[in-house]
Tab-separated table of C-alpha atoms and ligand atoms in Angstrom:
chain	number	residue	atom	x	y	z
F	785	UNK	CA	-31.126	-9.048	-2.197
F	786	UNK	CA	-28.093	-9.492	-4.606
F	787	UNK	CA	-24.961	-9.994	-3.745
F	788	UNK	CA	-23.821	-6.496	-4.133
F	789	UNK	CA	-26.983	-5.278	-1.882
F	790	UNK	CA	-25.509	-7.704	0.698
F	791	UNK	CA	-21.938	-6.192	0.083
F	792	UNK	CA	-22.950	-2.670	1.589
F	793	UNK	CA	-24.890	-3.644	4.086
F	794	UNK	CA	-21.471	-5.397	6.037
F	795	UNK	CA	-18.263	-5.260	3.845
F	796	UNK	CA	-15.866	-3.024	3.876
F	797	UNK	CA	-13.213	-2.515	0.974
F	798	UNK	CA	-9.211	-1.996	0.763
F	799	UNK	CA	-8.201	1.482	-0.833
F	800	UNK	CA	-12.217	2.386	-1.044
F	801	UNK	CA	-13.963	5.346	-0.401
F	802	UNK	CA	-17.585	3.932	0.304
F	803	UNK	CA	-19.266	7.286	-0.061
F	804	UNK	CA	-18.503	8.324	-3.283
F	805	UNK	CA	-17.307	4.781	-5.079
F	806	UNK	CA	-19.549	2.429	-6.766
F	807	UNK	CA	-20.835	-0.724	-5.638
F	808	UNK	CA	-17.845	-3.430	-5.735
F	809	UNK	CA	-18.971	-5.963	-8.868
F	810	UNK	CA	-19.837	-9.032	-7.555
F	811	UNK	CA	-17.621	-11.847	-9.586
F	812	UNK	CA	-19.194	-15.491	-9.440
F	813	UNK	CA	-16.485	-17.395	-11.560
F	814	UNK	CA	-13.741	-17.531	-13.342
F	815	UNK	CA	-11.321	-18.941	-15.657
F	816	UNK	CA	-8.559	-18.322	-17.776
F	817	UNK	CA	-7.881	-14.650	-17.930
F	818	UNK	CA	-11.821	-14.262	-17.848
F	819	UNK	CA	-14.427	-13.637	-14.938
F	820	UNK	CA	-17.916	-13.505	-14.669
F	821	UNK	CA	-20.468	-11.758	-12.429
F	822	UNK	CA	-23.262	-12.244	-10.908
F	823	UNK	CA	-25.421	-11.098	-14.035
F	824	UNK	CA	-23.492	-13.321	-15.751
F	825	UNK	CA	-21.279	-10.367	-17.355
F	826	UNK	CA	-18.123	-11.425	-19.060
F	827	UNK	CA	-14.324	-9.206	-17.958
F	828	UNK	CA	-11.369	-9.644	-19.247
F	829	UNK	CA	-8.459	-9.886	-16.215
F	830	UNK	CA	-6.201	-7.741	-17.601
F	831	UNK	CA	-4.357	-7.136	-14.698
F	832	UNK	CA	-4.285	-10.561	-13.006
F	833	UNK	CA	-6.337	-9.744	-10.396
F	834	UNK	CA	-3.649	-7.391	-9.060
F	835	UNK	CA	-0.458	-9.140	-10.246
F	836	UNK	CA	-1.159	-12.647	-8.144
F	837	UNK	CA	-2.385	-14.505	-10.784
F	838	UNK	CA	-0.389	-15.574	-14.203
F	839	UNK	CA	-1.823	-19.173	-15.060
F	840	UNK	CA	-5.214	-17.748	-15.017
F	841	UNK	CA	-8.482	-18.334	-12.820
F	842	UNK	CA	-9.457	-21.825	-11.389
F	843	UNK	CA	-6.298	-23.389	-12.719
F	844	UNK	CA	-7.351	-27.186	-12.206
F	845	UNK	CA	-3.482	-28.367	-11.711
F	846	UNK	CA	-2.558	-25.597	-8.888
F	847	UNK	CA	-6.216	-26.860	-7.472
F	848	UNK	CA	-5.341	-30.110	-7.420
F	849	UNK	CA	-1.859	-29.772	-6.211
F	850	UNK	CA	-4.452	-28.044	-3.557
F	851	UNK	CA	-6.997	-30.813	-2.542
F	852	UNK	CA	-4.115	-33.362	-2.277
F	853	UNK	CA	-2.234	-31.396	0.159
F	854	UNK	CA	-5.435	-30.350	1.905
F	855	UNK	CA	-5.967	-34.321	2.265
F	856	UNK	CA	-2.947	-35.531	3.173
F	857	UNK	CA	-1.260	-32.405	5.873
F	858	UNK	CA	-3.829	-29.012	5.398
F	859	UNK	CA	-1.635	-27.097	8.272
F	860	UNK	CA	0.918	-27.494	11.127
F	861	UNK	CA	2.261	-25.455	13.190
F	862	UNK	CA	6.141	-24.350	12.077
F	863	UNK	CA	7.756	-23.541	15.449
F	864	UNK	CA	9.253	-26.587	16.132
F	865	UNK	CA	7.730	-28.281	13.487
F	866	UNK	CA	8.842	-28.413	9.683
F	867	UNK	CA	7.135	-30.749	6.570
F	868	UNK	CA	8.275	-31.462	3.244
F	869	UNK	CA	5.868	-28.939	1.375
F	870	UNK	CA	8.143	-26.445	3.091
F	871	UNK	CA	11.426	-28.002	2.351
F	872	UNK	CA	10.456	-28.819	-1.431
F	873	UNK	CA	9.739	-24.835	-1.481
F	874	UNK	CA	13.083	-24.118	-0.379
F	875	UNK	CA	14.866	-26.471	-2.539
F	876	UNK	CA	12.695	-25.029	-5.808
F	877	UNK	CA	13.928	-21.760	-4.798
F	878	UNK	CA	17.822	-22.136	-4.523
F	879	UNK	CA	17.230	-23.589	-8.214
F	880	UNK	CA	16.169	-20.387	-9.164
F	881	UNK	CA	16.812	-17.508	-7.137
F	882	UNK	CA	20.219	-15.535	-7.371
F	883	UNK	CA	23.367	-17.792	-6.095
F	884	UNK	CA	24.217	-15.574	-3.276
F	885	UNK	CA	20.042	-16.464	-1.248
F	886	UNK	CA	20.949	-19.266	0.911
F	887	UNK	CA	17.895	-19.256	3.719
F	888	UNK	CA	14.125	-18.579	3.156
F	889	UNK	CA	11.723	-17.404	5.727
F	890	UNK	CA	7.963	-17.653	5.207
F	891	UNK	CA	4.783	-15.282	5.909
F	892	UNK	CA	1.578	-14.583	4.420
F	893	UNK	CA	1.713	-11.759	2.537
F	894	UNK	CA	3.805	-8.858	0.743
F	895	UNK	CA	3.341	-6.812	3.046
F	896	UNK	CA	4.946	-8.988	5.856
F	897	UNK	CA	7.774	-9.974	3.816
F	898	UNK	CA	8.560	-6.577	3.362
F	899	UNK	CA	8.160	-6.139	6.921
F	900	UNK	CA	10.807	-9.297	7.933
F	901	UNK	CA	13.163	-7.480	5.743
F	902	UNK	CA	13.378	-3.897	7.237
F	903	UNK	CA	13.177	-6.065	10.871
F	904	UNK	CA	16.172	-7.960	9.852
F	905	UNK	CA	18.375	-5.167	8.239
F	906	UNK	CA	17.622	-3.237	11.541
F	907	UNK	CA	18.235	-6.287	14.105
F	908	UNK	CA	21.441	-7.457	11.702
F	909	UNK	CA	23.024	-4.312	13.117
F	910	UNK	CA	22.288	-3.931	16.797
F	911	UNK	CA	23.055	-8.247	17.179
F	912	UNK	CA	26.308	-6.600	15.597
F	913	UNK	CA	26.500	-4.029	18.222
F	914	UNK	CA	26.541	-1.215	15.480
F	915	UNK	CA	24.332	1.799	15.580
F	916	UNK	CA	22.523	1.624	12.072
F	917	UNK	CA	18.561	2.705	12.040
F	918	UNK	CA	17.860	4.335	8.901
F	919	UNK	CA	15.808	3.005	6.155
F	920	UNK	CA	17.241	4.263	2.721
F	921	UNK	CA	14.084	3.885	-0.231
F	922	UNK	CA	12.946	5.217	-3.739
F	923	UNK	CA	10.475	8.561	-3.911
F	924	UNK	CA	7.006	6.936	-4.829
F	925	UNK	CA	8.080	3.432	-3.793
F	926	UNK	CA	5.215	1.310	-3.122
F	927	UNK	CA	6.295	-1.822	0.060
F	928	UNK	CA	2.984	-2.656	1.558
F	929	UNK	CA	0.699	-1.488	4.048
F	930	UNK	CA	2.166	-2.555	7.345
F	931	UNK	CA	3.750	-0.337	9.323
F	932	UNK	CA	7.180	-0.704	8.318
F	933	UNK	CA	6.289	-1.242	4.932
F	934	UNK	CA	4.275	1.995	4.956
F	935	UNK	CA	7.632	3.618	6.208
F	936	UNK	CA	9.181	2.683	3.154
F	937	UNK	CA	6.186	3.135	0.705
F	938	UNK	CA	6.726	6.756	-0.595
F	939	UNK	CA	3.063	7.498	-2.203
F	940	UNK	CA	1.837	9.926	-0.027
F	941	UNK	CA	-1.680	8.960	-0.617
F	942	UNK	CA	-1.658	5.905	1.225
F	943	UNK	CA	0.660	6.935	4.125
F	944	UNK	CA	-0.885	10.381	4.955
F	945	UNK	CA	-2.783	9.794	8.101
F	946	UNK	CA	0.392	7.964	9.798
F	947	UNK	CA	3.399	10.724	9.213
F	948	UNK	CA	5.212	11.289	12.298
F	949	UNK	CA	4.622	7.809	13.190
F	950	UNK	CA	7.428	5.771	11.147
F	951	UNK	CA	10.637	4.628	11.490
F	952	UNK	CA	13.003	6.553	9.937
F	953	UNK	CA	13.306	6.820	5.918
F	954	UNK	CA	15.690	8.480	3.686
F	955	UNK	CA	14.390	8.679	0.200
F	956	UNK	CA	16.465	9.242	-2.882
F	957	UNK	CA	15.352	9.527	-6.574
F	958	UNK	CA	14.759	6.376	-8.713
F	959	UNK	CA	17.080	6.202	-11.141
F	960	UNK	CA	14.843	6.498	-14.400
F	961	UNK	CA	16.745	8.020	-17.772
F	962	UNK	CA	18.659	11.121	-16.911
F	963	UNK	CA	18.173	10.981	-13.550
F	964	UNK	CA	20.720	8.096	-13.112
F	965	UNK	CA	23.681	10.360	-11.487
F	966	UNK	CA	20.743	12.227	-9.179
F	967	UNK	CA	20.358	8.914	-7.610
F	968	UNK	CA	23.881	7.511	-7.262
F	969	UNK	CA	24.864	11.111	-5.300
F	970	UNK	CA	21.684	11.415	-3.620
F	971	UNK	CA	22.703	7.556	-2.195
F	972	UNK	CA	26.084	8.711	-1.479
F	973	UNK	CA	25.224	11.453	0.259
F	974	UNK	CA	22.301	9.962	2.198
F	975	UNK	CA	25.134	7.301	3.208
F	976	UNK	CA	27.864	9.418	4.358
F	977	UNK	CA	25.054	11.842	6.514
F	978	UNK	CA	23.270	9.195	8.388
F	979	UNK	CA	23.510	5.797	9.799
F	980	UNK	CA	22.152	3.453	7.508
F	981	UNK	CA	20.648	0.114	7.952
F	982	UNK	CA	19.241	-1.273	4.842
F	983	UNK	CA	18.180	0.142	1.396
F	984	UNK	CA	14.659	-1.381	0.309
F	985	UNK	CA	13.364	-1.173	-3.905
F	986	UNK	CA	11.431	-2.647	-6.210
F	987	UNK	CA	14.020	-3.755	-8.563
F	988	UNK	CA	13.306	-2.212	-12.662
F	989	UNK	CA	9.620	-1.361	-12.423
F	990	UNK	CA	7.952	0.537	-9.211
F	991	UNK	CA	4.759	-1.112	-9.847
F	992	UNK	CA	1.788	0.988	-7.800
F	993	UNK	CA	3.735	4.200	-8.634
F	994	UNK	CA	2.386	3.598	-12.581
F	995	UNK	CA	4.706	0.937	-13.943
F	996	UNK	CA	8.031	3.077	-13.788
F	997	UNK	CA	10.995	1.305	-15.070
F	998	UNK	CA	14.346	1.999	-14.588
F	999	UNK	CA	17.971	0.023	-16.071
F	1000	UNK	CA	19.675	-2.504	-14.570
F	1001	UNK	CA	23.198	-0.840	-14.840
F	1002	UNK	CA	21.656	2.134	-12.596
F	1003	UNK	CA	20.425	-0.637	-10.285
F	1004	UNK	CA	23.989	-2.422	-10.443
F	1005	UNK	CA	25.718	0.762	-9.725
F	1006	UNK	CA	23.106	1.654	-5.888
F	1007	UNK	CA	23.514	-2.007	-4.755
F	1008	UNK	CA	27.363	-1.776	-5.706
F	1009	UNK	CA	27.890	1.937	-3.621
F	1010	UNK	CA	25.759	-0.154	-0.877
F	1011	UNK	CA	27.689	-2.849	-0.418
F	1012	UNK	CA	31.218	-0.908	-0.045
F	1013	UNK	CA	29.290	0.780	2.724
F	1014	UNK	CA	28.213	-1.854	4.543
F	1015	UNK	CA	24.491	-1.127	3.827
F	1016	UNK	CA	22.015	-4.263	3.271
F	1017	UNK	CA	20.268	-4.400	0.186
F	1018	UNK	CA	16.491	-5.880	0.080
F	1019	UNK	CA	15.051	-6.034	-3.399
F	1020	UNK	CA	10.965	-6.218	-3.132
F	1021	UNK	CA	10.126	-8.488	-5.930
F	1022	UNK	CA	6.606	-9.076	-4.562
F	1023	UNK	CA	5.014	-7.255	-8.324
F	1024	UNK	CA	8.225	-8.142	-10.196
F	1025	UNK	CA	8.834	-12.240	-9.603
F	1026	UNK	CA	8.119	-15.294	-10.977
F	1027	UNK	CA	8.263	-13.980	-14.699
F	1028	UNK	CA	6.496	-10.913	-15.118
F	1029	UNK	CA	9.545	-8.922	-16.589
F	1030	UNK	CA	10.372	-11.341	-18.737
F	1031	UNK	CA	12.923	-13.437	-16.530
F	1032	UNK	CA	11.831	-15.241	-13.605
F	1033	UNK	CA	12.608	-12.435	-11.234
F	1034	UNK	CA	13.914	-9.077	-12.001
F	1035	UNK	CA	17.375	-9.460	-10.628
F	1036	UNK	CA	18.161	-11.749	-12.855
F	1037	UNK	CA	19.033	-9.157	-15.700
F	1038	UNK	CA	21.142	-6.982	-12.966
F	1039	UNK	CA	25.164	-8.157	-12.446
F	1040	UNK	CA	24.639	-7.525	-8.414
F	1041	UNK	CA	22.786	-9.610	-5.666
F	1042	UNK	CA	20.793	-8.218	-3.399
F	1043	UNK	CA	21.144	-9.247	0.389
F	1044	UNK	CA	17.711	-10.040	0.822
F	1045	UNK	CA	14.669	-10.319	-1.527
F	1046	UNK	CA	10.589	-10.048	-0.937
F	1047	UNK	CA	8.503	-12.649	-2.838
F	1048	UNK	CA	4.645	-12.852	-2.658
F	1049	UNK	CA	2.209	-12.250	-5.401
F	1050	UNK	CA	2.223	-14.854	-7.999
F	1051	UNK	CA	4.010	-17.475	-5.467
F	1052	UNK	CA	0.672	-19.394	-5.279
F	1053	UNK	CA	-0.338	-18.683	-8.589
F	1054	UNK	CA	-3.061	-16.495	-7.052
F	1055	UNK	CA	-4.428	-19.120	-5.007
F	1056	UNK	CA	-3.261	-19.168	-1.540
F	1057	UNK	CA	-1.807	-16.038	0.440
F	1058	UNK	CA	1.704	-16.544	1.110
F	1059	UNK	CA	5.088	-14.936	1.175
F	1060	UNK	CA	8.574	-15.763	1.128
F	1061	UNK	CA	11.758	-13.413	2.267
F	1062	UNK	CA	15.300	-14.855	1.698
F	1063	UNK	CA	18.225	-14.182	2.592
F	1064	UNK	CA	22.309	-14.780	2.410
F	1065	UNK	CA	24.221	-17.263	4.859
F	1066	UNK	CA	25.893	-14.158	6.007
F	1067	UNK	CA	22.659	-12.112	6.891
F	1068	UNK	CA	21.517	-15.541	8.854
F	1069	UNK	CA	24.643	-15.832	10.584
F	1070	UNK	CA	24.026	-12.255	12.317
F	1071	UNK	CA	21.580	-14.062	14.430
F	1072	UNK	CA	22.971	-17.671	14.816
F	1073	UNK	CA	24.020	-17.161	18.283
F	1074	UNK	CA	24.058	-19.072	21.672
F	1075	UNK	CA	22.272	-15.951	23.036
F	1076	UNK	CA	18.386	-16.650	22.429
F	1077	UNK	CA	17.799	-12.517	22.063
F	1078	UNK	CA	20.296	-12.536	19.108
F	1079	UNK	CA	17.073	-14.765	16.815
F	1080	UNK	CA	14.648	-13.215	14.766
F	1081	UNK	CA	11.511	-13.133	16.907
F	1082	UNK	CA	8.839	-12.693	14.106
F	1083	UNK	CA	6.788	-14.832	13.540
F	1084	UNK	CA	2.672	-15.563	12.048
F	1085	UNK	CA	0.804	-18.298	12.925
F	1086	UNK	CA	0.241	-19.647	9.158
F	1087	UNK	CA	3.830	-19.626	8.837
F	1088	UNK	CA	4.739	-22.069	5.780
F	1089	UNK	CA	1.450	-23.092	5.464
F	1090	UNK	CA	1.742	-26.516	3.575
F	1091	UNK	CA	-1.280	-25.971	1.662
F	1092	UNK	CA	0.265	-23.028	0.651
F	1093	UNK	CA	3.506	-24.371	-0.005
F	1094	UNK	CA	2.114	-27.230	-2.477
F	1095	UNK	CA	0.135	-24.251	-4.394
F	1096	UNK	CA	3.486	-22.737	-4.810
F	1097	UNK	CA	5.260	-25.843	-6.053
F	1098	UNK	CA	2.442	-26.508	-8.554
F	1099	UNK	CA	2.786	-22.751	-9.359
F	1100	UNK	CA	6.211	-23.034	-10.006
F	1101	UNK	CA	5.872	-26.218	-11.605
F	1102	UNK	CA	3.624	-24.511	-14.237
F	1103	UNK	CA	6.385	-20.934	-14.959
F	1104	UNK	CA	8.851	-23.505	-16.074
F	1105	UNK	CA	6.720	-25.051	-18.105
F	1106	UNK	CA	8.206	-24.188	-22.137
F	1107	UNK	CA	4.202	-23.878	-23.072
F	1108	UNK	CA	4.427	-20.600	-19.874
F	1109	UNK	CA	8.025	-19.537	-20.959
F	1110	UNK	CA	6.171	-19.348	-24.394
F	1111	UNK	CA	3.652	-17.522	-23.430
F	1112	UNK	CA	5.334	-14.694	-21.694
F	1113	UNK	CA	7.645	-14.067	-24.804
F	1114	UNK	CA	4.306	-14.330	-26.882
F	1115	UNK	CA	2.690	-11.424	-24.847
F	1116	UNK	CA	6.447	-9.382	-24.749
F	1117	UNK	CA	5.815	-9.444	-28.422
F	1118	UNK	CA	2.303	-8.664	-27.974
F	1119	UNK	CA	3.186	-5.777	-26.077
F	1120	UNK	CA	5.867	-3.987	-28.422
F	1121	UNK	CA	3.685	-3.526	-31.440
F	1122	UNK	CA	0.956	-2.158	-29.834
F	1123	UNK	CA	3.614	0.187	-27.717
F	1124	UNK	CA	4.736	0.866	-31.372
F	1125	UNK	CA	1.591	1.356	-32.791
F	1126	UNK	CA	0.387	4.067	-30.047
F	1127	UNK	CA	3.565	5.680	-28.656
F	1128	UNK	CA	3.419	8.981	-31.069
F	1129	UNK	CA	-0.446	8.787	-30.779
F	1130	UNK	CA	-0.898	12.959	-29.920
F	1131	UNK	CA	-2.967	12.062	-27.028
F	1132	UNK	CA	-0.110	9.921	-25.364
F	1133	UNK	CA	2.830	11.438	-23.269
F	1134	UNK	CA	5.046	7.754	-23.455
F	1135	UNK	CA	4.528	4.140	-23.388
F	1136	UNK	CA	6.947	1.277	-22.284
F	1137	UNK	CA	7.458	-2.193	-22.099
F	1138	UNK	CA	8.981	-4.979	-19.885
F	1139	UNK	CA	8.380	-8.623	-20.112
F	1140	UNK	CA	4.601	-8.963	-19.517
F	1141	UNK	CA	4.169	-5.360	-18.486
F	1142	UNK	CA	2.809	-2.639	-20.640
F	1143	UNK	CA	1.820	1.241	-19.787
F	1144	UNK	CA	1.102	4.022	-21.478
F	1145	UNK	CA	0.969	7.438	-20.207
F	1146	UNK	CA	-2.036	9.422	-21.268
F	1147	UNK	CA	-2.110	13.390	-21.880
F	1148	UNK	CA	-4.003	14.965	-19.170
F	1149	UNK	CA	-5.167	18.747	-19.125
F	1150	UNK	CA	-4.742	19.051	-15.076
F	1151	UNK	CA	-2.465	17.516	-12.886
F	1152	UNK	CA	-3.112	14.136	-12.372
F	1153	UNK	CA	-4.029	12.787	-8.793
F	1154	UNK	CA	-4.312	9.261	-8.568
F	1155	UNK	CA	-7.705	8.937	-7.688
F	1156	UNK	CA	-8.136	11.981	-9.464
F	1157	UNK	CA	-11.272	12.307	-12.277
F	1158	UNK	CA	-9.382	11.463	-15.474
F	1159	UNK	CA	-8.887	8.108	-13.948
F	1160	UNK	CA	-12.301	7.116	-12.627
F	1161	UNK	CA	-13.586	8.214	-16.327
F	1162	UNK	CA	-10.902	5.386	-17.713
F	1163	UNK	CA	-11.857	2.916	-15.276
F	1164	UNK	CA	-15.682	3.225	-15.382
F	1165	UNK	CA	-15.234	3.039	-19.308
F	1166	UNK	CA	-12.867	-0.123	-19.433
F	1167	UNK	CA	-15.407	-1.781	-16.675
F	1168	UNK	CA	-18.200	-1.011	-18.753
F	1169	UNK	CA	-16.647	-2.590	-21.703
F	1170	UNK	CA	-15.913	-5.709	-19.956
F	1171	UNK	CA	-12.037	-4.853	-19.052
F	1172	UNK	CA	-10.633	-5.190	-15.760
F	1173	UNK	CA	-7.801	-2.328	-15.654
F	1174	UNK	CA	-6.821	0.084	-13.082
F	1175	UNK	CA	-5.019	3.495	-13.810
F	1176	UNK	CA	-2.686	4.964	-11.915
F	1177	UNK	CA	-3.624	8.579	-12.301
F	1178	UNK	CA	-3.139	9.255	-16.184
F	1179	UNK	CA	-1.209	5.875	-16.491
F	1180	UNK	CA	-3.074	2.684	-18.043
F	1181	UNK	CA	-0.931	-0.310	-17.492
F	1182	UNK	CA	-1.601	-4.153	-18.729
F	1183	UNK	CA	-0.164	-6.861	-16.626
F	1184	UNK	CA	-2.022	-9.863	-17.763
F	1185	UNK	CA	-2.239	-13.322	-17.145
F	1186	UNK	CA	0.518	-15.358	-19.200
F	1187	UNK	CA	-2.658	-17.609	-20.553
F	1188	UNK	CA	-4.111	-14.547	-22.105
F	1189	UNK	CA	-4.977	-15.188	-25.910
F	1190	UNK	CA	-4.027	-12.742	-28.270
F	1191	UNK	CA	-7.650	-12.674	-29.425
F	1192	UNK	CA	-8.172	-10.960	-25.390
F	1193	UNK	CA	-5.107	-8.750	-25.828
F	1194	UNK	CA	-6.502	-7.402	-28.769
F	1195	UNK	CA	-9.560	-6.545	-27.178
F	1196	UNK	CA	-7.423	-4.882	-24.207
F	1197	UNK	CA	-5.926	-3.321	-26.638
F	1198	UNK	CA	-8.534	-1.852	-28.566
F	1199	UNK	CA	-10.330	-0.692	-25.735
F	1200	UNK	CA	-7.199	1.304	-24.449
F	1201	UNK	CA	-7.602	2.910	-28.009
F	1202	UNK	CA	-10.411	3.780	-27.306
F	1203	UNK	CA	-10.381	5.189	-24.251
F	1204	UNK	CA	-7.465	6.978	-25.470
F	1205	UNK	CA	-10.413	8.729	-27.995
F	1206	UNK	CA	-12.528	9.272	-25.347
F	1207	UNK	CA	-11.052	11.236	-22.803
X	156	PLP	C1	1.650	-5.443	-3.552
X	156	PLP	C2	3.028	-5.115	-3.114
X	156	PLP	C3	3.410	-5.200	-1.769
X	156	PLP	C4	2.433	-5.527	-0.680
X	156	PLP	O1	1.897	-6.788	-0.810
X	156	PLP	P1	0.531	-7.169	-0.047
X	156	PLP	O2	0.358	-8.612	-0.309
X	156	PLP	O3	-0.530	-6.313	-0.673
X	156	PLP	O4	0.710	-6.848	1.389
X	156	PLP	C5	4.724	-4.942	-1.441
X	156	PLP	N1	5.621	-4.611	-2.375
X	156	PLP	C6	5.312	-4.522	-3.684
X	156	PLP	C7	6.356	-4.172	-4.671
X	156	PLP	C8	4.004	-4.752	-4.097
X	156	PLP	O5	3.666	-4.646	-5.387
């Protein structure tokens, strides 16, 4: 039997229909931006293997980093217990994060850091003694697929079977060009009419909704009307961090901090699962308390995994790296001409461009679900020509890993052309 024989007969797949998709492709290796299968059939990673992995596959200095850890402390338990992986973590991160993060908790993925956030924005207030419930998040957000994170997720698609179920969330329109004052009333309004706890986004580009950016000024201005309201800010940057738009995380090109941020894929470098949510002295102090039932009770039992942890410091290690800062200015580059060079192509609506991340919109006859047909006939093509990409409905987007050559971004390139042609 191969190994995608075996595959049916006991697996089954996130986000996967197992009627009507295809056989998952069974991948054997990898490395670089380039994996093979079991046929020995060469991809191109164009997408990093969902957004976890920029130093590419079967990095040797992340694995290392890996197999010294696993030899030396592979796991211990962090109630009660801490280790210097852990603390070396923390002490990378106040380097880099926004001033204002003072405390980091860990978990395992971003769905659970997601998940710590909306628990802490909703505990901050009742240790407070305050009656604040409500959720406040952008139409077609994408936060995970926990429950809490599903609350918050605003793509109907993947949230469908649990309405009714939720806590409760108050959307408002993402501030994308023109809609900018839609938004800052729509916050205002959702402030003043209900009691509101936190409000959770994914800070310039709402990644699973297609790549859909937004300014930082319009960001500057919701976090600004939060804060003289009292209302805790929680920027996911699980897609966003560790250098995908260009600077290490998103916030950094918007003049407000955020009271709590999400990190997750790309912590590891694509190696390890792990998350990170962190937080200001002043959110931490909410539950600092000589009453036990005033502390955060969450809790998973990999918490701070040092294995984990060392992946992350090697990861980390390697972004700051001038040869990685290079790189990611190098694909920027990359990025613009061909947006240039397609943009007023008749066949495409828009494209756009942030740090590392490209999309382009593509003309579509019918309305565009996203499953719908015009996007299995992209991804079928770009699999068969060797191209790992996944539309979003009539959206193609490129998030690659930063060691992509240009020689491979070409290719991606051409091959979006091409599909471009074909549909
Ligand atoms: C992927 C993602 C999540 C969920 O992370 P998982 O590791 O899949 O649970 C949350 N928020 C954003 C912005 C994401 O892109």
């Amino acid at each position: 039997m191969t190994l995608q024989e075996k595959d049916s007969q006991y697996l089954w797949h996130p986000y996967t229909q197992h009627k009507t998709s295809q056989t998952p492709i069974a991948i054997s290796r990898g490395e670089g931006a380039l994996l093979w299968d079991e046929n020995n059939k060469e991809y191109i990673d164009a997408i990093a293997s969902w957004w976890v992995n920029p130093f590419g596959h079967s990095n040797k200095f992340i694995a290392d980093a890996i197999y010294k850890q696993l030899t030396t402390l592979e796991h211990v338990l962090f109630g009660g217990f801490t280790h210097e992986p852990a603390i070396k973590v923390a002490e990378k991160l106040m380097e880099i994060l926004p001033k204002n993060q003072q405390k980091i908790f860990f978990s395992d993925n971003g769905s659970t850091a997601v998940e710590v956030a909306i628990k802490v924005a909703l505990q901050y207030f009742f240790n407070k003694n305050e009656k604040r419930t409500i959720i406040i998040a952008f139409e077609n957000a994408f936060h995970g697929d926990t429950f809490a994170a599903m609350a918050a997720s605003g793509i109907s698609f993947y949230t469908q079977a649990f309405q009714g179920m939720f806590i409760d969330v108050v959307r408002i329109p993402v501030p994308v060009k023109g809609q900018e004052e839609a938004s800052f009333n729509a916050l205002k309004n959702v402030i003043q009419k209900h009691n509101c706890a936190g409000f959770i986004f994914e800070p310039l580009v709402q990644g699973a909704a297609g790549m859909v950016m937004y300014e930082p000024e319009a960001l500057e201005k919701l976090i600004e009307i939060c804060k003289e309201n009292n209302v805790l800010t929680i920027a996911d940057e699980v897609m966003t961090g560790f250098g995908k738009t260009g600077k290490t995380f998103a916030m950094d090109y918007v003049n407000a901090d955020p009271d709590m941020i999400c990190l997750s894929k790309a912590l590891t470098g694509g190696t390890i699962p792990m998350a990170i949510t962190t937080f200001t002295q002043e959110v931490f102090d909410a539950f600092y308390d000589d009453d036990i039932n005033k502390a955060l009770f969450h809790g998973h039992t990999f918490t701070a995994n040092p294995t984990g942890c060392a992946a992350a410091l090697a990861s980390i290690d390697l972004l700051q790296t001038e040869e990685m800062q290079d790189n990611i200015i190098r694909i920027n580059k990359n990025h613009l001409a061909f947006q240039k060079k397609i943009e007023n192509h008749p066949k495409v609506i828009t494209a756009r461009t942030l740090g590392v991340i490209f999309a382009v919109e593509i003309k579509s006859d019918s309305e565009e679900s996203y499953y719908g047909s015009m996007r299995t006939k992209l991804y079928n093509f770009f699999i068969e020509k060797g191209v790992v990409l996944r539309p979003v409905g009539n959206i193609v987007y490129i998030l690659p890993p930063y060691i992509m050559t240009n020689e491979q971004l070409q290719k991606v390139y051409k091959t979006i052309e091409e599909a471009i042609e074909m549909v």
